[in-house]
Amino acid sequence: VLVSGAAGTGKSSLAAAFSDAACRRGERCLYLAFEESPGQIIRNMASIGFDLDPWVGKKLLFFHAARPTVFGLEQHLVMIHNLADKIRPAVVVMDPVTNLSSIGETAEITSMLTRVIDYLKMQGITALFTSLTPGGSPTDEQTDVGISSLMDTWLLLRNAETGGSRKRLLQILKSRGMAHSSQVCEFELGDRGISLITAESTGKRNFS
Ligand SMILES: Nc1ncnc2c1ncn2[C@@H]1O[C@H](COP(=O)(O)OP(=O)(O)O)[C@@H](O)[C@H]1O
Ligand SMILES: [Mg+2]
């Protein structure tokens, strides 16, 4: 799964919801943090109601702070393989993969991520990658480091300004092999997680 969006649109929040859900099912999750420290992520996500710390204590959630510039791309690849072999997670989060662009050309990153995705798929691991896109061009190949075509599911998060207030929007750009909604759905981040505001009903559905 690829989650694209500008800064602050809720990518890490969605990644936290994904990780939290896996841990609730008793599955192990490996969270590769390319931007914030694990401490920061745990604190920030606690503010929207995800209590990730206990999962770390229960050895279901494993954070790995991967400062992109410390290693080259090849070493990142080896590191991810080693961690996945050791932890044997059911799900892996890479947040945000676009931070790798500071250490390589787009083509190199694409080829590295292709190998990561192939490897994870072979192991039956579900992956969620987040991708930072600059404001205007959410589907820009450059900013999505060319990996969108490798993804089975691609979500886009946006902020829309309407009449002085900001709305958070989520849409599914693609999802292979399944019928999916083509609606642009509004969602909210609150202190009890993420809620979708469905168009069919005005009621909120909490999927956190
Ligand atoms: N308790 C809260 N209630 C509502 N919104 C919140 C709360 N805590 C954080 N946020 C919002 O969440 C946003 C951060 O989302 P995040 O998932 O980190 O975005 P991204 O990873 O896409 O940059 C902040 O910009 C803030 O607006
Ligand atoms: Mg983030």
PDB file of C-alpha atoms and ligand atoms in Angstrom:
ATOM      1  CA  VAL A   1       0.000   0.000   0.000  1.00  0.00           C
ATOM      2  CA  LEU A   2       1.252   3.458  -0.866  1.00  0.00           C
ATOM      3  CA  VAL A   3      -0.044   6.514   1.007  1.00  0.00           C
ATOM      4  CA  SER A   4       0.802   9.808  -0.710  1.00  0.00           C
ATOM      5  CA  GLY A   5       0.185  13.292   0.562  1.00  0.00           C
ATOM      6  CA  ALA A   6       1.670  16.666   1.425  1.00  0.00           C
ATOM      7  CA  ALA A   7       3.147  17.435   4.854  1.00  0.00           C
ATOM      8  CA  GLY A   8       0.618  17.219   7.666  1.00  0.00           C
ATOM      9  CA  THR A   9      -2.083  15.472   5.635  1.00  0.00           C
ATOM     10  CA  GLY A  10      -2.077  12.461   7.985  1.00  0.00           C
ATOM     11  CA  LYS A  11       0.255   9.910   6.378  1.00  0.00           C
ATOM     12  CA  SER A  12       2.007   8.978   9.608  1.00  0.00           C
ATOM     13  CA  SER A  13      -1.348   8.878  11.380  1.00  0.00           C
ATOM     14  CA  LEU A  14      -2.598   6.338   8.849  1.00  0.00           C
ATOM     15  CA  ALA A  15       0.637   4.392   9.281  1.00  0.00           C
ATOM     16  CA  ALA A  16       0.024   4.396  13.040  1.00  0.00           C
ATOM     17  CA  ALA A  17      -3.547   3.142  12.549  1.00  0.00           C
ATOM     18  CA  PHE A  18      -2.201   0.373  10.297  1.00  0.00           C
ATOM     19  CA  SER A  19       0.466  -0.625  12.841  1.00  0.00           C
ATOM     20  CA  ASP A  20      -1.944  -0.453  15.759  1.00  0.00           C
ATOM     21  CA  ALA A  21      -4.467  -2.652  13.921  1.00  0.00           C
ATOM     22  CA  ALA A  22      -1.801  -5.270  13.190  1.00  0.00           C
ATOM     23  CA  CYS A  23      -0.685  -5.362  16.821  1.00  0.00           C
ATOM     24  CA  ARG A  24      -4.291  -5.679  17.977  1.00  0.00           C
ATOM     25  CA  ARG A  25      -4.527  -8.799  15.819  1.00  0.00           C
ATOM     26  CA  GLY A  26      -1.432 -10.097  17.583  1.00  0.00           C
ATOM     27  CA  GLU A  27       0.737  -9.627  14.503  1.00  0.00           C
ATOM     28  CA  ARG A  28       4.249  -8.242  14.579  1.00  0.00           C
ATOM     29  CA  CYS A  29       4.897  -4.914  12.922  1.00  0.00           C
ATOM     30  CA  LEU A  30       8.218  -3.422  11.862  1.00  0.00           C
ATOM     31  CA  TYR A  31       8.092   0.384  11.606  1.00  0.00           C
ATOM     32  CA  LEU A  32      10.994   1.931   9.711  1.00  0.00           C
ATOM     33  CA  ALA A  33      11.041   5.600  10.623  1.00  0.00           C
ATOM     34  CA  PHE A  34      12.947   7.643   8.070  1.00  0.00           C
ATOM     35  CA  GLU A  35      11.926  11.028   9.400  1.00  0.00           C
ATOM     36  CA  GLU A  36      10.933  11.178  13.060  1.00  0.00           C
ATOM     37  CA  SER A  37      12.444   9.330  16.006  1.00  0.00           C
ATOM     38  CA  PRO A  38      10.408   6.472  17.533  1.00  0.00           C
ATOM     39  CA  GLY A  39       9.899   8.626  20.634  1.00  0.00           C
ATOM     40  CA  GLN A  40       8.444  11.437  18.544  1.00  0.00           C
ATOM     41  CA  ILE A  41       6.150   9.062  16.660  1.00  0.00           C
ATOM     42  CA  ILE A  42       4.866   7.490  19.879  1.00  0.00           C
ATOM     43  CA  ARG A  43       4.217  10.937  21.392  1.00  0.00           C
ATOM     44  CA  ASN A  44       2.556  12.368  18.282  1.00  0.00           C
ATOM     45  CA  MET A  45       0.361   9.346  17.752  1.00  0.00           C
ATOM     46  CA  ALA A  46      -0.676   9.301  21.409  1.00  0.00           C
ATOM     47  CA  SER A  47      -2.174  12.735  20.728  1.00  0.00           C
ATOM     48  CA  ILE A  48      -4.574  11.180  18.221  1.00  0.00           C
ATOM     49  CA  GLY A  49      -5.388   8.263  20.461  1.00  0.00           C
ATOM     50  CA  PHE A  50      -2.973   5.574  19.343  1.00  0.00           C
ATOM     51  CA  ASP A  51      -1.245   4.072  22.321  1.00  0.00           C
ATOM     52  CA  LEU A  52       1.707   2.430  20.594  1.00  0.00           C
ATOM     53  CA  ASP A  53       4.073   2.147  23.554  1.00  0.00           C
ATOM     54  CA  PRO A  54       2.444  -1.006  25.034  1.00  0.00           C
ATOM     55  CA  TRP A  55       2.850  -2.780  21.697  1.00  0.00           C
ATOM     56  CA  VAL A  56       6.571  -2.039  21.864  1.00  0.00           C
ATOM     57  CA  GLY A  57       6.619  -3.511  25.378  1.00  0.00           C
ATOM     58  CA  LYS A  58       4.753  -6.620  24.185  1.00  0.00           C
ATOM     59  CA  LYS A  59       7.312  -7.078  21.402  1.00  0.00           C
ATOM     60  CA  LEU A  60       4.691  -6.728  18.704  1.00  0.00           C
ATOM     61  CA  LEU A  61       5.839  -3.334  17.439  1.00  0.00           C
ATOM     62  CA  PHE A  62       9.463  -2.781  16.498  1.00  0.00           C
ATOM     63  CA  PHE A  63      10.652   0.686  15.617  1.00  0.00           C
ATOM     64  CA  HIS A  64      13.794   1.247  13.670  1.00  0.00           C
ATOM     65  CA  ALA A  65      14.956   4.813  13.246  1.00  0.00           C
ATOM     66  CA  ALA A  66      16.704   4.823   9.895  1.00  0.00           C
ATOM     67  CA  ARG A  67      18.407   8.123   9.284  1.00  0.00           C
ATOM     68  CA  PRO A  68      18.646   8.110   5.503  1.00  0.00           C
ATOM     69  CA  THR A  69      21.999   9.861   5.309  1.00  0.00           C
ATOM     70  CA  VAL A  70      23.824   7.552   7.703  1.00  0.00           C
ATOM     71  CA  PHE A  71      23.922   4.716   5.176  1.00  0.00           C
ATOM     72  CA  GLY A  72      23.900   4.305   1.445  1.00  0.00           C
ATOM     73  CA  LEU A  73      20.892   2.757  -0.291  1.00  0.00           C
ATOM     74  CA  GLU A  74      22.491  -0.664  -0.480  1.00  0.00           C
ATOM     75  CA  GLN A  75      23.061  -0.704   3.281  1.00  0.00           C
ATOM     76  CA  HIS A  76      19.453   0.292   3.883  1.00  0.00           C
ATOM     77  CA  LEU A  77      18.381  -2.678   1.781  1.00  0.00           C
ATOM     78  CA  VAL A  78      20.592  -5.054   3.766  1.00  0.00           C
ATOM     79  CA  MET A  79      19.333  -3.540   7.023  1.00  0.00           C
ATOM     80  CA  ILE A  80      15.690  -4.039   6.037  1.00  0.00           C
ATOM     81  CA  HIS A  81      16.366  -7.667   5.027  1.00  0.00           C
ATOM     82  CA  ASN A  82      18.172  -8.367   8.298  1.00  0.00           C
ATOM     83  CA  LEU A  83      15.458  -6.808  10.431  1.00  0.00           C
ATOM     84  CA  ALA A  84      12.684  -8.614   8.560  1.00  0.00           C
ATOM     85  CA  ASP A  85      14.550 -11.936   8.888  1.00  0.00           C
ATOM     86  CA  LYS A  86      15.063 -11.402  12.604  1.00  0.00           C
ATOM     87  CA  ILE A  87      11.633 -10.018  13.535  1.00  0.00           C
ATOM     88  CA  ARG A  88       9.514 -11.917  11.005  1.00  0.00           C
ATOM     89  CA  PRO A  89       6.831  -9.221  10.915  1.00  0.00           C
ATOM     90  CA  ALA A  90       3.436  -9.617   9.295  1.00  0.00           C
ATOM     91  CA  VAL A  91       3.448  -5.946   8.321  1.00  0.00           C
ATOM     92  CA  VAL A  92       6.147  -3.398   7.565  1.00  0.00           C
ATOM     93  CA  VAL A  93       5.827   0.399   7.518  1.00  0.00           C
ATOM     94  CA  MET A  94       8.308   2.705   5.772  1.00  0.00           C
ATOM     95  CA  ASP A  95       7.607   6.334   6.676  1.00  0.00           C
ATOM     96  CA  PRO A  96       8.327   8.258   4.481  1.00  0.00           C
ATOM     97  CA  VAL A  97      10.161   6.504   1.654  1.00  0.00           C
ATOM     98  CA  THR A  98      10.635   9.840  -0.070  1.00  0.00           C
ATOM     99  CA  ASN A  99      13.248  10.721   2.555  1.00  0.00           C
ATOM    100  CA  LEU A 100      15.549   8.299   0.774  1.00  0.00           C
ATOM    101  CA  SER A 101      15.766  10.753  -2.101  1.00  0.00           C
ATOM    102  CA  SER A 102      18.414  12.630  -0.130  1.00  0.00           C
ATOM    103  CA  ILE A 103      20.846   9.762  -0.699  1.00  0.00           C
ATOM    104  CA  GLY A 104      20.158   8.621  -4.217  1.00  0.00           C
ATOM    105  CA  GLU A 105      18.834   9.327  -7.657  1.00  0.00           C
ATOM    106  CA  THR A 106      15.192   8.506  -8.305  1.00  0.00           C
ATOM    107  CA  ALA A 107      16.123   5.570 -10.538  1.00  0.00           C
ATOM    108  CA  GLU A 108      18.347   4.055  -7.839  1.00  0.00           C
ATOM    109  CA  ILE A 109      15.714   4.464  -5.146  1.00  0.00           C
ATOM    110  CA  THR A 110      13.067   2.941  -7.395  1.00  0.00           C
ATOM    111  CA  SER A 111      15.273  -0.066  -8.038  1.00  0.00           C
ATOM    112  CA  MET A 112      16.087  -0.422  -4.330  1.00  0.00           C
ATOM    113  CA  LEU A 113      12.429  -0.174  -3.327  1.00  0.00           C
ATOM    114  CA  THR A 114      11.467  -2.614  -6.084  1.00  0.00           C
ATOM    115  CA  ARG A 115      13.773  -5.150  -4.461  1.00  0.00           C
ATOM    116  CA  VAL A 116      12.352  -4.392  -1.007  1.00  0.00           C
ATOM    117  CA  ILE A 117       8.790  -4.817  -2.288  1.00  0.00           C
ATOM    118  CA  ASP A 118       9.639  -8.060  -4.127  1.00  0.00           C
ATOM    119  CA  TYR A 119      11.295  -9.412  -1.018  1.00  0.00           C
ATOM    120  CA  LEU A 120       8.410  -8.455   1.285  1.00  0.00           C
ATOM    121  CA  LYS A 121       5.839  -9.894  -1.130  1.00  0.00           C
ATOM    122  CA  MET A 122       7.791 -13.145  -1.321  1.00  0.00           C
ATOM    123  CA  GLN A 123       7.719 -13.385   2.474  1.00  0.00           C
ATOM    124  CA  GLY A 124       3.985 -12.674   2.510  1.00  0.00           C
ATOM    125  CA  ILE A 125       4.544  -9.406   4.372  1.00  0.00           C
ATOM    126  CA  THR A 126       2.082  -6.551   3.854  1.00  0.00           C
ATOM    127  CA  ALA A 127       3.835  -3.217   3.467  1.00  0.00           C
ATOM    128  CA  LEU A 128       2.651   0.348   3.862  1.00  0.00           C
ATOM    129  CA  PHE A 129       4.865   3.053   2.425  1.00  0.00           C
ATOM    130  CA  THR A 130       4.195   6.729   2.886  1.00  0.00           C
ATOM    131  CA  SER A 131       5.310   9.256   0.317  1.00  0.00           C
ATOM    132  CA  LEU A 132       5.637  12.988   0.801  1.00  0.00           C
ATOM    133  CA  THR A 133       4.383  14.936  -2.170  1.00  0.00           C
ATOM    134  CA  PRO A 134       4.693  18.695  -2.572  1.00  0.00           C
ATOM    135  CA  GLY A 135       1.351  20.518  -2.461  1.00  0.00           C
ATOM    136  CA  GLY A 136       0.134  20.684  -6.026  1.00  0.00           C
ATOM    137  CA  SER A 137       1.199  17.513  -7.782  1.00  0.00           C
ATOM    138  CA  PRO A 138       0.131  14.430  -5.858  1.00  0.00           C
ATOM    139  CA  THR A 139       0.655  12.017  -8.695  1.00  0.00           C
ATOM    140  CA  ASP A 140       4.043  13.304  -9.724  1.00  0.00           C
ATOM    141  CA  GLU A 141       6.239  10.320 -10.624  1.00  0.00           C
ATOM    142  CA  GLN A 142       9.347  12.064  -9.357  1.00  0.00           C
ATOM    143  CA  THR A 143       7.993  12.601  -5.878  1.00  0.00           C
ATOM    144  CA  ASP A 144       6.567   9.131  -5.599  1.00  0.00           C
ATOM    145  CA  VAL A 145      10.005   7.818  -6.485  1.00  0.00           C
ATOM    146  CA  GLY A 146       8.401   5.877  -9.306  1.00  0.00           C
ATOM    147  CA  ILE A 147       7.053   3.142  -7.034  1.00  0.00           C
ATOM    148  CA  SER A 148       3.344   3.733  -7.433  1.00  0.00           C
ATOM    149  CA  SER A 149       3.207   1.215 -10.292  1.00  0.00           C
ATOM    150  CA  LEU A 150       4.594  -1.477  -7.964  1.00  0.00           C
ATOM    151  CA  MET A 151       1.850  -0.944  -5.441  1.00  0.00           C
ATOM    152  CA  ASP A 152      -1.376  -2.906  -5.235  1.00  0.00           C
ATOM    153  CA  THR A 153      -3.170  -0.104  -3.464  1.00  0.00           C
ATOM    154  CA  TRP A 154      -2.537   3.630  -3.654  1.00  0.00           C
ATOM    155  CA  LEU A 155      -4.191   6.134  -1.330  1.00  0.00           C
ATOM    156  CA  LEU A 156      -4.004   9.890  -1.665  1.00  0.00           C
ATOM    157  CA  LEU A 157      -4.462  12.263   1.277  1.00  0.00           C
ATOM    158  CA  ARG A 158      -5.227  15.933   0.734  1.00  0.00           C
ATOM    159  CA  ASN A 159      -6.249  19.032   2.573  1.00  0.00           C
ATOM    160  CA  ALA A 160      -8.956  21.162   1.018  1.00  0.00           C
ATOM    161  CA  GLU A 161      -9.702  24.710   2.105  1.00  0.00           C
ATOM    162  CA  THR A 162     -13.359  25.551   2.013  1.00  0.00           C
ATOM    163  CA  GLY A 163     -14.767  28.740   3.399  1.00  0.00           C
ATOM    164  CA  GLY A 164     -11.997  29.321   5.897  1.00  0.00           C
ATOM    165  CA  SER A 165     -11.917  25.793   7.252  1.00  0.00           C
ATOM    166  CA  ARG A 166      -9.729  22.890   6.382  1.00  0.00           C
ATOM    167  CA  LYS A 167     -11.061  19.493   5.408  1.00  0.00           C
ATOM    168  CA  ARG A 168      -9.039  16.305   5.290  1.00  0.00           C
ATOM    169  CA  LEU A 169      -9.710  14.177   2.221  1.00  0.00           C
ATOM    170  CA  LEU A 170      -8.825  10.596   1.389  1.00  0.00           C
ATOM    171  CA  GLN A 171      -9.236   8.865  -1.936  1.00  0.00           C
ATOM    172  CA  ILE A 172      -8.281   5.521  -3.388  1.00  0.00           C
ATOM    173  CA  LEU A 173      -6.330   6.043  -6.603  1.00  0.00           C
ATOM    174  CA  LYS A 174      -6.159   2.330  -7.269  1.00  0.00           C
ATOM    175  CA  SER A 175      -6.555  -1.029  -5.623  1.00  0.00           C
ATOM    176  CA  ARG A 176      -5.723  -4.097  -7.666  1.00  0.00           C
ATOM    177  CA  GLY A 177      -8.139  -6.946  -7.839  1.00  0.00           C
ATOM    178  CA  MET A 178     -10.968  -5.408  -5.893  1.00  0.00           C
ATOM    179  CA  ALA A 179     -13.951  -3.200  -6.422  1.00  0.00           C
ATOM    180  CA  HIS A 180     -13.360  -0.058  -4.442  1.00  0.00           C
ATOM    181  CA  SER A 181     -15.017   3.225  -3.751  1.00  0.00           C
ATOM    182  CA  SER A 182     -14.252   6.032  -6.171  1.00  0.00           C
ATOM    183  CA  GLN A 183     -15.458   8.613  -3.724  1.00  0.00           C
ATOM    184  CA  VAL A 184     -13.307  11.277  -2.188  1.00  0.00           C
ATOM    185  CA  CYS A 185     -13.938  10.669   1.455  1.00  0.00           C
ATOM    186  CA  GLU A 186     -13.597  13.197   4.237  1.00  0.00           C
ATOM    187  CA  PHE A 187     -11.864  12.139   7.410  1.00  0.00           C
ATOM    188  CA  GLU A 188     -10.919  13.610  10.725  1.00  0.00           C
ATOM    189  CA  LEU A 189      -8.020  13.200  13.090  1.00  0.00           C
ATOM    190  CA  GLY A 190      -9.173  13.470  16.657  1.00  0.00           C
ATOM    191  CA  ASP A 191      -7.972  12.430  20.047  1.00  0.00           C
ATOM    192  CA  ARG A 192      -9.647   9.048  19.564  1.00  0.00           C
ATOM    193  CA  GLY A 193      -8.164   8.103  16.235  1.00  0.00           C
ATOM    194  CA  ILE A 194      -9.129   8.514  12.604  1.00  0.00           C
ATOM    195  CA  SER A 195     -12.773   8.711  11.590  1.00  0.00           C
ATOM    196  CA  LEU A 196     -14.133   8.519   8.108  1.00  0.00           C
ATOM    197  CA  ILE A 197     -17.055  10.772   7.387  1.00  0.00           C
ATOM    198  CA  THR A 198     -18.932   8.722   4.845  1.00  0.00           C
ATOM    199  CA  ALA A 199     -20.897  10.380   2.075  1.00  0.00           C
ATOM    200  CA  GLU A 200     -23.767   7.886   2.238  1.00  0.00           C
ATOM    201  CA  SER A 201     -24.494   8.684   5.840  1.00  0.00           C
ATOM    202  CA  THR A 202     -23.564  11.735   7.784  1.00  0.00           C
ATOM    203  CA  GLY A 203     -22.531   9.485  10.631  1.00  0.00           C
ATOM    204  CA  LYS A 204     -18.903   8.902  11.428  1.00  0.00           C
ATOM    205  CA  ARG A 205     -17.298   5.539  11.282  1.00  0.00           C
ATOM    206  CA  ASN A 206     -14.317   5.002  13.469  1.00  0.00           C
ATOM    207  CA  PHE A 207     -11.815   2.591  12.045  1.00  0.00           C
ATOM    208  CA  SER A 208      -9.057   3.075  14.536  1.00  0.00           C
TER     209      SER A 208
HETATM  210  N1  LIG B   1      -5.292  15.458  18.747  1.00  0.00           N
HETATM  211  C1  LIG B   1      -5.375  15.869  17.474  1.00  0.00           C
HETATM  212  N2  LIG B   1      -6.560  16.225  16.973  1.00  0.00           N
HETATM  213  C2  LIG B   1      -6.681  16.623  15.703  1.00  0.00           C
HETATM  214  N3  LIG B   1      -5.650  16.695  14.845  1.00  0.00           N
HETATM  215  C3  LIG B   1      -4.436  16.363  15.283  1.00  0.00           C
HETATM  216  C4  LIG B   1      -4.225  15.934  16.610  1.00  0.00           C
HETATM  217  N4  LIG B   1      -2.912  15.658  16.759  1.00  0.00           N
HETATM  218  C5  LIG B   1      -2.330  15.916  15.574  1.00  0.00           C
HETATM  219  N5  LIG B   1      -3.232  16.349  14.682  1.00  0.00           N
HETATM  220  C6  LIG B   1      -2.997  16.713  13.261  1.00  0.00           C
HETATM  221  O1  LIG B   1      -2.281  15.690  12.640  1.00  0.00           O
HETATM  222  C7  LIG B   1      -1.357  16.252  11.737  1.00  0.00           C
HETATM  223  C8  LIG B   1      -0.117  15.401  11.576  1.00  0.00           C
HETATM  224  O2  LIG B   1      -0.430  14.283  10.878  1.00  0.00           O
HETATM  225  P1  LIG B   1       0.720  13.295  10.365  1.00  0.00           P
HETATM  226  O3  LIG B   1       0.076  11.973  10.262  1.00  0.00           O
HETATM  227  O4  LIG B   1       1.941  13.389  11.208  1.00  0.00           O
HETATM  228  O5  LIG B   1       1.005  13.907   8.928  1.00  0.00           O
HETATM  229  P2  LIG B   1       2.098  13.542   7.838  1.00  0.00           P
HETATM  230  O6  LIG B   1       2.777  12.282   8.292  1.00  0.00           O
HETATM  231  O7  LIG B   1       1.312  13.375   6.581  1.00  0.00           O
HETATM  232  O8  LIG B   1       3.007  14.713   7.769  1.00  0.00           O
HETATM  233  C9  LIG B   1      -0.963  17.544  12.334  1.00  0.00           C
HETATM  234  O9  LIG B   1      -0.653  18.462  11.325  1.00  0.00           O
HETATM  235  C10 LIG B   1      -2.170  17.937  13.099  1.00  0.00           C
HETATM  236  O10 LIG B   1      -2.919  18.847  12.320  1.00  0.00           O
HETATM  237 MG    MG B   2       4.760  11.912   8.722  1.00  0.00          MG
END
